[in-house]
PDB file of C-alpha atoms in Angstrom:
ATOM      1  CA  MET A 140      -0.050   0.166  -0.042  1.00 93.00           C
ATOM      2  CA  LYS A 141       1.302   3.594  -0.897  1.00 97.00           C
ATOM      3  CA  VAL A 142      -0.051   6.482   1.126  1.00 98.00           C
ATOM      4  CA  GLY A 143      -0.121  10.072  -0.110  1.00 98.00           C
ATOM      5  CA  ILE A 144       0.001  12.467   2.519  1.00 98.00           C
ATOM      6  CA  ILE A 145      -1.254  16.005   1.443  1.00 98.00           C
ATOM      7  CA  ARG A 146       0.584  18.979   2.672  1.00 97.00           C
ATOM      8  CA  PHE A 147      -1.071  22.282   2.653  1.00 96.00           C
ATOM      9  CA  PRO A 148       0.713  25.430   4.125  1.00 95.00           C
ATOM     10  CA  GLY A 149      -0.451  25.404   7.875  1.00 95.00           C
ATOM     11  CA  SER A 150      -0.834  21.117   8.174  1.00 96.00           C
ATOM     12  CA  ASN A 151       0.999  20.215  11.097  1.00 96.00           C
ATOM     13  CA  CYS A 152      -0.159  16.431  11.600  1.00 97.00           C
ATOM     14  CA  ASP A 153       1.515  15.572   8.358  1.00 97.00           C
ATOM     15  CA  GLU A 154       4.630  13.945  10.200  1.00 97.00           C
ATOM     16  CA  ASP A 155       2.549  12.277  12.625  1.00 97.00           C
ATOM     17  CA  ALA A 156       0.654  10.328   9.879  1.00 98.00           C
ATOM     18  CA  TYR A 157       3.870   9.606   8.040  1.00 98.00           C
ATOM     19  CA  HIS A 158       5.465   8.191  11.150  1.00 97.00           C
ATOM     20  CA  ALA A 159       2.153   6.061  11.831  1.00 98.00           C
ATOM     21  CA  VAL A 160       2.087   4.734   8.163  1.00 98.00           C
ATOM     22  CA  VAL A 161       5.565   4.116   7.814  1.00 98.00           C
ATOM     23  CA  ASP A 162       7.006   3.089  11.395  1.00 97.00           C
ATOM     24  CA  HIS A 163       3.707   1.347  12.753  1.00 97.00           C
ATOM     25  CA  LEU A 164       1.826   0.149   9.960  1.00 97.00           C
ATOM     26  CA  GLY A 165       5.011  -0.511   7.921  1.00 96.00           C
ATOM     27  CA  ALA A 166       3.703   0.992   4.465  1.00 97.00           C
ATOM     28  CA  GLN A 167       5.038   3.264   2.255  1.00 97.00           C
ATOM     29  CA  ALA A 168       4.230   6.978   2.327  1.00 98.00           C
ATOM     30  CA  VAL A 169       5.169  10.298   0.068  1.00 98.00           C
ATOM     31  CA  PHE A 170       4.157  13.747   0.976  1.00 98.00           C
ATOM     32  CA  LEU A 171       2.290  15.448  -1.640  1.00 98.00           C
ATOM     33  CA  TRP A 172       2.477  19.499  -1.975  1.00 97.00           C
ATOM     34  CA  HIS A 173      -0.651  21.335  -2.311  1.00 95.00           C
ATOM     35  CA  LYS A 174       0.481  22.520  -5.488  1.00 95.00           C
ATOM     36  CA  ASP A 175       0.961  19.161  -6.901  1.00 96.00           C
ATOM     37  CA  HIS A 176      -1.249  17.909  -9.816  1.00 96.00           C
ATOM     38  CA  ASP A 177      -0.369  13.991  -9.172  1.00 96.00           C
ATOM     39  CA  LEU A 178      -0.974  11.976  -6.351  1.00 98.00           C
ATOM     40  CA  GLN A 179       1.985   9.714  -7.655  1.00 97.00           C
ATOM     41  CA  GLY A 180       0.174   6.643  -7.387  1.00 97.00           C
ATOM     42  CA  ALA A 181      -1.118   6.641  -4.115  1.00 98.00           C
ATOM     43  CA  ASP A 182      -3.562   4.013  -3.182  1.00 98.00           C
ATOM     44  CA  LEU A 183      -4.821   5.907   0.187  1.00 98.00           C
ATOM     45  CA  VAL A 184      -4.956   9.644   0.517  1.00 98.00           C
ATOM     46  CA  ILE A 185      -4.653  11.007   3.935  1.00 98.00           C
ATOM     47  CA  LEU A 186      -5.802  14.710   4.388  1.00 98.00           C
ATOM     48  CA  PRO A 187      -3.998  15.441   7.638  1.00 98.00           C
ATOM     49  CA  GLY A 188      -4.934  17.459  10.563  1.00 97.00           C
ATOM     50  CA  GLY A 189      -3.531  21.242  11.044  1.00 96.00           C
ATOM     51  CA  PHE A 190      -4.545  24.732  10.088  1.00 95.00           C
ATOM     52  CA  SER A 191      -4.587  25.067   6.499  1.00 94.00           C
ATOM     53  CA  TYR A 192      -4.587  28.642   5.399  1.00 91.00           C
ATOM     54  CA  GLY A 193      -4.760  29.571   9.186  1.00 91.00           C
ATOM     55  CA  ASP A 194      -8.188  28.348   8.963  1.00 91.00           C
ATOM     56  CA  TYR A 195      -9.107  31.851   7.156  1.00 91.00           C
ATOM     57  CA  LEU A 196     -12.786  32.413   6.498  1.00 92.00           C
ATOM     58  CA  ARG A 197     -13.632  28.991   7.768  1.00 92.00           C
ATOM     59  CA  ALA A 198     -11.653  25.919   8.641  1.00 93.00           C
ATOM     60  CA  GLY A 199     -10.874  24.259   5.798  1.00 93.00           C
ATOM     61  CA  ALA A 200     -12.621  26.762   3.164  1.00 93.00           C
ATOM     62  CA  ILE A 201      -9.554  27.660   1.265  1.00 93.00           C
ATOM     63  CA  ALA A 202      -7.790  24.392   0.947  1.00 93.00           C
ATOM     64  CA  ARG A 203     -10.517  22.870  -1.032  1.00 90.00           C
ATOM     65  CA  PHE A 204      -9.343  25.190  -3.729  1.00 91.00           C
ATOM     66  CA  SER A 205      -5.680  23.813  -3.792  1.00 94.00           C
ATOM     67  CA  PRO A 206      -4.607  22.166  -7.138  1.00 95.00           C
ATOM     68  CA  ILE A 207      -4.155  18.903  -5.705  1.00 97.00           C
ATOM     69  CA  MET A 208      -7.782  18.976  -4.468  1.00 97.00           C
ATOM     70  CA  ARG A 209      -8.715  17.917  -7.803  1.00 96.00           C
ATOM     71  CA  GLU A 210      -6.965  15.097  -7.903  1.00 97.00           C
ATOM     72  CA  VAL A 211      -8.182  13.938  -4.462  1.00 98.00           C
ATOM     73  CA  VAL A 212     -11.754  14.483  -5.594  1.00 97.00           C
ATOM     74  CA  ALA A 213     -11.125  12.433  -8.536  1.00 98.00           C
ATOM     75  CA  HIS A 214      -9.533   9.762  -6.471  1.00 98.00           C
ATOM     76  CA  ALA A 215     -12.414   9.679  -4.309  1.00 98.00           C
ATOM     77  CA  GLU A 216     -14.935   9.599  -7.156  1.00 97.00           C
ATOM     78  CA  ARG A 217     -12.868   6.426  -8.486  1.00 97.00           C
ATOM     79  CA  GLY A 218     -13.790   4.842  -5.343  1.00 97.00           C
ATOM     80  CA  ALA A 219     -10.375   4.882  -3.953  1.00 97.00           C
ATOM     81  CA  PRO A 220      -9.723   5.639  -0.096  1.00 98.00           C
ATOM     82  CA  VAL A 221      -9.657   8.842   1.410  1.00 98.00           C
ATOM     83  CA  LEU A 222      -8.772   9.416   5.338  1.00 98.00           C
ATOM     84  CA  ALA A 223      -9.689  12.924   6.249  1.00 98.00           C
ATOM     85  CA  ILE A 224      -8.580  13.693  10.000  1.00 98.00           C
ATOM     86  CA  CYS A 225      -9.134  16.619  12.123  1.00 98.00           C
ATOM     87  CA  ASN A 226      -8.529  19.753   9.736  1.00 97.00           C
ATOM     88  CA  GLY A 227      -8.558  17.208   6.861  1.00 98.00           C
ATOM     89  CA  PHE A 228     -12.224  16.394   7.897  1.00 98.00           C
ATOM     90  CA  GLN A 229     -13.166  20.041   7.749  1.00 98.00           C
ATOM     91  CA  ILE A 230     -11.618  20.366   4.163  1.00 97.00           C
ATOM     92  CA  ALA A 231     -13.385  17.186   3.055  1.00 98.00           C
ATOM     93  CA  CYS A 232     -16.773  18.560   4.249  1.00 97.00           C
ATOM     94  CA  GLU A 233     -16.008  22.047   2.460  1.00 96.00           C
ATOM     95  CA  ALA A 234     -14.936  20.067  -0.623  1.00 96.00           C
ATOM     96  CA  GLY A 235     -18.277  18.390  -0.812  1.00 95.00           C
ATOM     97  CA  LEU A 236     -16.780  14.911  -0.126  1.00 98.00           C
ATOM     98  CA  LEU A 237     -18.671  14.353   3.186  1.00 98.00           C
ATOM     99  CA  PRO A 238     -22.113  16.073   4.074  1.00 98.00           C
ATOM    100  CA  GLY A 239     -22.390  18.478   7.080  1.00 98.00           C
ATOM    101  CA  ALA A 240     -20.089  21.005   8.745  1.00 97.00           C
ATOM    102  CA  LEU A 241     -17.503  21.330  11.612  1.00 97.00           C
ATOM    103  CA  LEU A 242     -18.588  24.434  13.859  1.00 96.00           C
ATOM    104  CA  ARG A 243     -16.696  25.861  16.736  1.00 95.00           C
ATOM    105  CA  ASN A 244     -16.644  23.801  19.676  1.00 96.00           C
ATOM    106  CA  ALA A 245     -19.768  24.701  22.086  1.00 95.00           C
ATOM    107  CA  GLN A 246     -17.788  25.793  24.981  1.00 91.00           C
ATOM    108  CA  LEU A 247     -15.572  27.901  22.672  1.00 91.00           C
ATOM    109  CA  ARG A 248     -12.158  26.088  23.854  1.00 94.00           C
ATOM    110  CA  PHE A 249      -9.692  24.287  21.831  1.00 96.00           C
ATOM    111  CA  VAL A 250      -9.969  20.632  23.370  1.00 97.00           C
ATOM    112  CA  CYS A 251      -6.739  18.511  23.520  1.00 97.00           C
ATOM    113  CA  GLU A 252      -7.340  15.219  25.317  1.00 97.00           C
ATOM    114  CA  GLN A 253      -7.658  11.598  24.818  1.00 97.00           C
ATOM    115  CA  VAL A 254     -11.280  10.508  24.418  1.00 98.00           C
ATOM    116  CA  HIS A 255     -13.309   7.385  24.203  1.00 98.00           C
ATOM    117  CA  LEU A 256     -14.976   6.494  20.928  1.00 98.00           C
ATOM    118  CA  ARG A 257     -17.430   3.508  20.368  1.00 98.00           C
ATOM    119  CA  VAL A 258     -17.420   1.908  16.945  1.00 98.00           C
ATOM    120  CA  GLU A 259     -20.641   2.095  15.383  1.00 98.00           C
ATOM    121  CA  SER A 260     -19.866   0.237  12.259  1.00 98.00           C
ATOM    122  CA  ILE A 261     -17.369  -2.262  11.256  1.00 97.00           C
ATOM    123  CA  ALA A 262     -18.932  -2.702   7.603  1.00 96.00           C
ATOM    124  CA  THR A 263     -16.326  -0.216   6.536  1.00 97.00           C
ATOM    125  CA  ARG A 264     -13.012  -0.471   4.860  1.00 97.00           C
ATOM    126  CA  PHE A 265     -12.066   1.587   7.824  1.00 98.00           C
ATOM    127  CA  SER A 266     -13.043  -0.164  10.717  1.00 98.00           C
ATOM    128  CA  ALA A 267     -13.432  -4.039  10.060  1.00 98.00           C
ATOM    129  CA  ARG A 268     -10.319  -4.821  12.140  1.00 98.00           C
ATOM    130  CA  TYR A 269     -12.421  -3.555  15.341  1.00 98.00           C
ATOM    131  CA  HIS A 270     -15.683  -5.120  16.789  1.00 97.00           C
ATOM    132  CA  ILE A 271     -18.949  -3.526  16.835  1.00 97.00           C
ATOM    133  CA  GLY A 272     -19.674  -1.447  20.075  1.00 98.00           C
ATOM    134  CA  GLN A 273     -15.682  -1.508  20.974  1.00 98.00           C
ATOM    135  CA  VAL A 274     -14.823   1.404  22.882  1.00 98.00           C
ATOM    136  CA  ILE A 275     -11.173   2.602  21.981  1.00 98.00           C
ATOM    137  CA  ARG A 276      -9.138   5.713  23.149  1.00 98.00           C
ATOM    138  CA  ILE A 277      -8.087   8.292  20.560  1.00 98.00           C
ATOM    139  CA  PRO A 278      -6.908  11.816  21.002  1.00 98.00           C
ATOM    140  CA  VAL A 279      -8.621  14.926  19.982  1.00 98.00           C
ATOM    141  CA  ALA A 280      -7.076  18.320  19.354  1.00 97.00           C
ATOM    142  CA  HIS A 281      -9.316  20.916  17.652  1.00 97.00           C
ATOM    143  CA  GLY A 282     -11.378  24.273  18.328  1.00 96.00           C
ATOM    144  CA  ASP A 283     -13.848  23.682  15.416  1.00 96.00           C
ATOM    145  CA  GLY A 284     -15.035  19.949  15.895  1.00 98.00           C
ATOM    146  CA  ARG A 285     -18.686  20.335  16.570  1.00 97.00           C
ATOM    147  CA  TYR A 286     -20.277  18.245  13.943  1.00 98.00           C
ATOM    148  CA  THR A 287     -23.620  19.388  12.355  1.00 97.00           C
ATOM    149  CA  ALA A 288     -25.771  18.664   9.431  1.00 97.00           C
ATOM    150  CA  ASP A 289     -29.352  19.235   8.692  1.00 95.00           C
ATOM    151  CA  GLY A 290     -32.009  16.806  10.112  1.00 95.00           C
ATOM    152  CA  ASP A 291     -32.528  14.683   6.795  1.00 97.00           C
ATOM    153  CA  THR A 292     -28.827  14.322   6.571  1.00 98.00           C
ATOM    154  CA  ILE A 293     -28.386  13.045  10.136  1.00 98.00           C
ATOM    155  CA  ALA A 294     -31.167  10.848   9.474  1.00 98.00           C
ATOM    156  CA  ARG A 295     -29.400   9.332   6.448  1.00 98.00           C
ATOM    157  CA  LEU A 296     -26.123   9.173   8.218  1.00 98.00           C
ATOM    158  CA  GLU A 297     -27.756   6.964  11.120  1.00 98.00           C
ATOM    159  CA  GLY A 298     -30.217   5.188   8.792  1.00 97.00           C
ATOM    160  CA  GLU A 299     -27.301   3.823   6.415  1.00 97.00           C
ATOM    161  CA  GLY A 300     -24.882   3.039   8.992  1.00 97.00           C
ATOM    162  CA  ARG A 301     -22.533   5.866   8.213  1.00 98.00           C
ATOM    163  CA  VAL A 302     -21.749   7.120  11.646  1.00 98.00           C
ATOM    164  CA  VAL A 303     -18.406   5.131  12.495  1.00 98.00           C
ATOM    165  CA  PHE A 304     -17.423   6.805  15.609  1.00 98.00           C
ATOM    166  CA  ARG A 305     -19.183   8.315  18.480  1.00 98.00           C
ATOM    167  CA  TYR A 306     -17.966   9.997  21.427  1.00 98.00           C
ATOM    168  CA  VAL A 307     -18.756   8.045  24.658  1.00 98.00           C
ATOM    169  CA  ASP A 308     -17.699   7.522  28.433  1.00 98.00           C
ATOM    170  CA  ALA A 309     -15.247   4.966  29.245  1.00 98.00           C
ATOM    171  CA  ALA A 310     -18.015   2.586  29.864  1.00 98.00           C
ATOM    172  CA  GLY A 311     -19.348   3.195  26.085  1.00 98.00           C
ATOM    173  CA  HIS A 312     -22.376   5.400  26.940  1.00 98.00           C
ATOM    174  CA  VAL A 313     -23.301   8.260  24.873  1.00 98.00           C
ATOM    175  CA  THR A 314     -23.279  11.197  27.394  1.00 98.00           C
ATOM    176  CA  HIS A 315     -23.379  14.944  27.087  1.00 97.00           C
ATOM    177  CA  GLU A 316     -20.142  14.908  29.115  1.00 97.00           C
ATOM    178  CA  ALA A 317     -18.312  12.594  26.787  1.00 98.00           C
ATOM    179  CA  ASN A 318     -18.989  14.984  23.939  1.00 98.00           C
ATOM    180  CA  PRO A 319     -15.985  17.174  23.865  1.00 97.00           C
ATOM    181  CA  ASN A 320     -17.518  19.815  21.275  1.00 97.00           C
ATOM    182  CA  ALA A 321     -21.278  19.361  21.423  1.00 97.00           C
ATOM    183  CA  SER A 322     -21.292  17.471  18.050  1.00 98.00           C
ATOM    184  CA  LEU A 323     -24.776  16.307  17.086  1.00 97.00           C
ATOM    185  CA  ARG A 324     -25.633  12.786  18.342  1.00 98.00           C
ATOM    186  CA  ASN A 325     -22.090  12.622  19.738  1.00 98.00           C
ATOM    187  CA  ILE A 326     -20.633  12.205  15.918  1.00 98.00           C
ATOM    188  CA  ALA A 327     -17.037  11.772  15.843  1.00 98.00           C
ATOM    189  CA  GLY A 328     -16.515  10.344  12.407  1.00 98.00           C
ATOM    190  CA  ILE A 329     -18.613   9.559   9.364  1.00 98.00           C
ATOM    191  CA  VAL A 330     -18.156   8.037   5.803  1.00 98.00           C
ATOM    192  CA  ASN A 331     -19.552   9.029   2.510  1.00 98.00           C
ATOM    193  CA  GLU A 332     -22.505   7.291   0.627  1.00 97.00           C
ATOM    194  CA  ARG A 333     -20.051   4.995  -1.170  1.00 97.00           C
ATOM    195  CA  GLY A 334     -18.067   4.192   2.267  1.00 97.00           C
ATOM    196  CA  ASN A 335     -14.338   5.161   0.852  1.00 98.00           C
ATOM    197  CA  VAL A 336     -14.032   8.590   2.591  1.00 98.00           C
ATOM    198  CA  LEU A 337     -13.968   8.579   6.203  1.00 98.00           C
ATOM    199  CA  GLY A 338     -13.848  12.017   8.139  1.00 98.00           C
ATOM    200  CA  MET A 339     -13.126  12.201  11.996  1.00 98.00           C
ATOM    201  CA  MET A 340     -11.896  14.807  14.318  1.00 98.00           C
ATOM    202  CA  PRO A 341     -10.169  12.495  16.471  1.00 98.00           C
ATOM    203  CA  HIS A 342      -6.267  11.671  15.628  1.00 98.00           C
ATOM    204  CA  PRO A 343      -5.954   7.769  14.862  1.00 98.00           C
ATOM    205  CA  GLU A 344      -2.612   8.600  13.518  1.00 98.00           C
ATOM    206  CA  ARG A 345      -1.644   9.740  16.968  1.00 97.00           C
ATOM    207  CA  ALA A 346      -2.709   6.769  18.618  1.00 98.00           C
ATOM    208  CA  THR A 347      -0.625   4.005  16.992  1.00 97.00           C
ATOM    209  CA  ASP A 348       2.095   3.083  19.644  1.00 95.00           C
ATOM    210  CA  VAL A 349       1.115   2.213  23.457  1.00 95.00           C
ATOM    211  CA  ARG A 350       4.132   4.037  24.726  1.00 93.00           C
ATOM    212  CA  LEU A 351       2.505   7.164  23.644  1.00 88.00           C
ATOM    213  CA  GLY A 352      -0.862   6.383  25.324  1.00 92.00           C
ATOM    214  CA  SER A 353      -2.686   4.096  22.957  1.00 97.00           C
ATOM    215  CA  ALA A 354      -2.609   2.160  19.789  1.00 98.00           C
ATOM    216  CA  ASP A 355      -6.023   2.103  19.310  1.00 98.00           C
ATOM    217  CA  GLY A 356      -5.633   3.875  15.883  1.00 98.00           C
ATOM    218  CA  LEU A 357      -3.632   1.269  14.385  1.00 98.00           C
ATOM    219  CA  PRO A 358      -6.462  -1.257  13.553  1.00 98.00           C
ATOM    220  CA  LEU A 359      -8.079   1.679  11.655  1.00 98.00           C
ATOM    221  CA  LEU A 360      -4.720   1.833   9.354  1.00 98.00           C
ATOM    222  CA  HIS A 361      -4.778  -1.988   9.420  1.00 98.00           C
ATOM    223  CA  SER A 362      -8.433  -2.252   7.835  1.00 98.00           C
ATOM    224  CA  ILE A 363      -7.476   0.153   5.173  1.00 98.00           C
ATOM    225  CA  ALA A 364      -4.625  -2.211   4.349  1.00 97.00           C
ATOM    226  CA  ASP A 365      -6.573  -5.400   4.351  1.00 96.00           C
ATOM    227  CA  ALA A 366      -9.344  -3.752   2.042  1.00 96.00           C
ATOM    228  CA  LEU A 367      -6.882  -2.699  -0.431  1.00 94.00           C
ATOM    229  CA  LEU A 368      -4.956  -5.918  -0.509  1.00 92.00           C
ATOM    230  CA  THR A 369      -8.417  -7.760  -0.821  1.00 90.00           C
ATOM    231  CA  GLU A 370      -9.232  -5.376  -3.661  1.00 84.00           C
ATOM    232  CA  VAL A 371      -5.897  -6.114  -5.562  1.00 79.00           C
ATOM    233  CA  ASN A 372      -6.510  -9.995  -5.177  1.00 81.00           C
ATOM    234  CA  ALA A 373     -10.032  -9.770  -6.123  1.00 73.00           C
TER     235      ALA A 373
ATOM    236  CA  MET B 247     -18.404  48.725 -16.436  1.00 93.00           C
ATOM    237  CA  THR B 248     -18.737  50.617 -12.977  1.00 96.00           C
ATOM    238  CA  ARG B 249     -16.858  49.748  -9.786  1.00 97.00           C
ATOM    239  CA  TYR B 250     -19.362  48.861  -7.172  1.00 98.00           C
ATOM    240  CA  ARG B 251     -18.845  48.451  -3.403  1.00 98.00           C
ATOM    241  CA  VAL B 252     -20.877  45.570  -2.183  1.00 98.00           C
ATOM    242  CA  ALA B 253     -21.312  44.899   1.800  1.00 98.00           C
ATOM    243  CA  ILE B 254     -21.989  41.318   2.798  1.00 98.00           C
ATOM    244  CA  HIS B 255     -23.630  40.080   5.926  1.00 98.00           C
ATOM    245  CA  ILE B 256     -23.063  36.539   6.884  1.00 97.00           C
ATOM    246  CA  GLU B 257     -24.571  34.974  10.144  1.00 95.00           C
ATOM    247  CA  PRO B 258     -25.013  31.559  11.920  1.00 95.00           C
ATOM    248  CA  ARG B 259     -28.380  29.868  10.522  1.00 94.00           C
ATOM    249  CA  ARG B 260     -31.024  30.499  13.053  1.00 90.00           C
ATOM    250  CA  GLY B 261     -31.751  26.915  14.946  1.00 88.00           C
ATOM    251  CA  ILE B 262     -27.952  26.558  14.876  1.00 91.00           C
ATOM    252  CA  LEU B 263     -26.212  26.859  18.139  1.00 90.00           C
ATOM    253  CA  ASP B 264     -23.923  29.910  18.062  1.00 93.00           C
ATOM    254  CA  PRO B 265     -22.088  29.539  21.203  1.00 91.00           C
ATOM    255  CA  GLN B 266     -20.021  32.959  20.490  1.00 91.00           C
ATOM    256  CA  GLY B 267     -23.420  34.751  20.321  1.00 93.00           C
ATOM    257  CA  LYS B 268     -24.173  33.153  23.413  1.00 92.00           C
ATOM    258  CA  ALA B 269     -21.188  34.162  25.126  1.00 92.00           C
ATOM    259  CA  VAL B 270     -21.270  37.657  24.191  1.00 94.00           C
ATOM    260  CA  ALA B 271     -24.961  37.952  25.276  1.00 95.00           C
ATOM    261  CA  GLY B 272     -24.000  36.574  28.780  1.00 93.00           C
ATOM    262  CA  ALA B 273     -21.268  39.515  28.874  1.00 94.00           C
ATOM    263  CA  LEU B 274     -23.786  42.069  28.012  1.00 96.00           C
ATOM    264  CA  HIS B 275     -26.268  40.930  30.476  1.00 96.00           C
ATOM    265  CA  SER B 276     -23.436  40.675  33.261  1.00 94.00           C
ATOM    266  CA  LEU B 277     -22.742  44.398  32.054  1.00 95.00           C
ATOM    267  CA  GLY B 278     -26.404  45.163  33.027  1.00 97.00           C
ATOM    268  CA  PHE B 279     -27.894  44.843  29.350  1.00 97.00           C
ATOM    269  CA  GLY B 280     -30.332  42.575  30.616  1.00 96.00           C
ATOM    270  CA  ASP B 281     -32.983  43.472  27.794  1.00 97.00           C
ATOM    271  CA  VAL B 282     -30.662  41.444  25.257  1.00 97.00           C
ATOM    272  CA  VAL B 283     -32.656  38.451  24.226  1.00 96.00           C
ATOM    273  CA  ASP B 284     -30.434  36.901  21.652  1.00 94.00           C
ATOM    274  CA  VAL B 285     -26.851  37.565  20.105  1.00 95.00           C
ATOM    275  CA  ARG B 286     -25.330  35.986  17.073  1.00 94.00           C
ATOM    276  CA  VAL B 287     -21.752  36.609  15.668  1.00 94.00           C
ATOM    277  CA  GLY B 288     -21.290  36.491  12.087  1.00 95.00           C
ATOM    278  CA  ARG B 289     -19.040  38.110   9.508  1.00 95.00           C
ATOM    279  CA  TYR B 290     -19.057  41.378   7.413  1.00 97.00           C
ATOM    280  CA  LEU B 291     -17.407  41.575   4.097  1.00 97.00           C
ATOM    281  CA  VAL B 292     -16.894  44.457   2.115  1.00 98.00           C
ATOM    282  CA  LEU B 293     -15.575  43.816  -1.562  1.00 97.00           C
ATOM    283  CA  ASP B 294     -15.142  46.312  -4.548  1.00 97.00           C
ATOM    284  CA  THR B 295     -15.945  44.669  -7.659  1.00 97.00           C
ATOM    285  CA  ASP B 296     -16.608  45.805 -11.375  1.00 97.00           C
ATOM    286  CA  ALA B 297     -20.005  45.150 -13.109  1.00 97.00           C
ATOM    287  CA  PRO B 298     -22.096  46.504 -15.818  1.00 97.00           C
ATOM    288  CA  ASP B 299     -24.740  47.672 -13.459  1.00 97.00           C
ATOM    289  CA  ALA B 300     -25.936  47.168  -9.543  1.00 97.00           C
ATOM    290  CA  ASP B 301     -28.114  44.168 -10.156  1.00 97.00           C
ATOM    291  CA  THR B 302     -25.540  42.130 -11.793  1.00 97.00           C
ATOM    292  CA  ALA B 303     -23.048  43.360  -8.949  1.00 97.00           C
ATOM    293  CA  ARG B 304     -25.397  42.084  -6.554  1.00 98.00           C
ATOM    294  CA  ALA B 305     -26.294  38.613  -8.214  1.00 98.00           C
ATOM    295  CA  THR B 306     -22.648  38.191  -8.591  1.00 97.00           C
ATOM    296  CA  ALA B 307     -21.812  38.571  -4.839  1.00 98.00           C
ATOM    297  CA  ALA B 308     -24.731  36.042  -3.886  1.00 98.00           C
ATOM    298  CA  ARG B 309     -23.057  33.613  -6.292  1.00 97.00           C
ATOM    299  CA  MET B 310     -19.846  34.203  -4.325  1.00 97.00           C
ATOM    300  CA  CYS B 311     -21.589  33.537  -1.198  1.00 97.00           C
ATOM    301  CA  GLU B 312     -23.085  30.359  -1.929  1.00 96.00           C
ATOM    302  CA  GLN B 313     -19.779  29.141  -3.561  1.00 94.00           C
ATOM    303  CA  LEU B 314     -17.221  30.228  -0.881  1.00 95.00           C
ATOM    304  CA  LEU B 315     -18.245  33.105   1.597  1.00 97.00           C
ATOM    305  CA  ALA B 316     -20.810  31.324   3.374  1.00 97.00           C
ATOM    306  CA  ASN B 317     -21.200  27.782   4.290  1.00 95.00           C
ATOM    307  CA  PRO B 318     -24.631  26.662   3.049  1.00 92.00           C
ATOM    308  CA  VAL B 319     -24.882  23.964   5.568  1.00 93.00           C
ATOM    309  CA  THR B 320     -24.778  26.452   8.681  1.00 95.00           C
ATOM    310  CA  GLU B 321     -24.881  30.009   7.403  1.00 96.00           C
ATOM    311  CA  ASP B 322     -27.285  32.551   5.897  1.00 97.00           C
ATOM    312  CA  PHE B 323     -26.040  35.587   4.018  1.00 97.00           C
ATOM    313  CA  HIS B 324     -27.593  38.598   2.763  1.00 96.00           C
ATOM    314  CA  ILE B 325     -26.226  41.453   0.467  1.00 97.00           C
ATOM    315  CA  ALA B 326     -26.484  44.487   2.442  1.00 96.00           C
ATOM    316  CA  THR B 327     -25.606  47.253   0.336  1.00 97.00           C
ATOM    317  CA  VAL B 328     -24.595  47.825  -3.419  1.00 98.00           C
ATOM    318  CA  GLU B 329     -22.994  51.172  -4.162  1.00 97.00           C
ATOM    319  CA  PRO B 330     -20.614  52.714  -6.817  1.00 96.00           C
ATOM    320  CA  ALA B 331     -17.301  52.828  -5.032  1.00 91.00           C
TER     321      ALA B 331
END
């Protein structure tokens, strides 16, 4: 598996993603500059966290006009996987790859902490290595992470099993206190209709080593690698 | 072509929680402005653009809002004024 990690001006989780992919997953990775026009044959594209374009106008609003995004959208339209983390999730929503939007955290504070997520669906190429209802520990670090969408969109996401991760307490219960930003329905991560684009505010790439607090993000990367391998062998 | 100055208001859609507005309302209350019932914090943009007439400038600005300046999921906009710059 070859992973293309997009670097926008202001990306700051690109190195974390590289470290997770290369040193912990054992796959190949390349950095792709936002002005590039070529994904260099990447099987998986990661839109990493950070503050692309300084979050000017709205988080993610400007990055979607970067030249490389044309290639990323085409990659997604071919059904190939895109992992959009944190600012990447915001960019994916602004680019129309995922429905909804990420708004300022309700408490108006930047949150940077380990949170618990419950795996809501394992029928995606991003989550097959987990088990349903599994509670995992993954860090969040964001100021604009409050997921919102109109009622019809939320109903579709829920009805089609496209909510992949939800903020919960350590026991796996969906509570107001466990929701770090007041996202609707405690939503932490969703996939698009086709299931090949995952957007999530928490950082699985920062949870790939128990020495750094958690390795619960590693099965997510392995799930993607498994799915790509299955595709190749099919 | 004439140069127009277009003023655009963008605000959080009603019904969507605006924590900034709530915080500002709370601060106003604590200053004694207890009559304030609601505050929402948005953006105000002023742009100069060339157009054949004011109606065209207004319509073009609306398209800019739809495509970039406002988020169609969470924000509403209105073109406040269009005046010769």
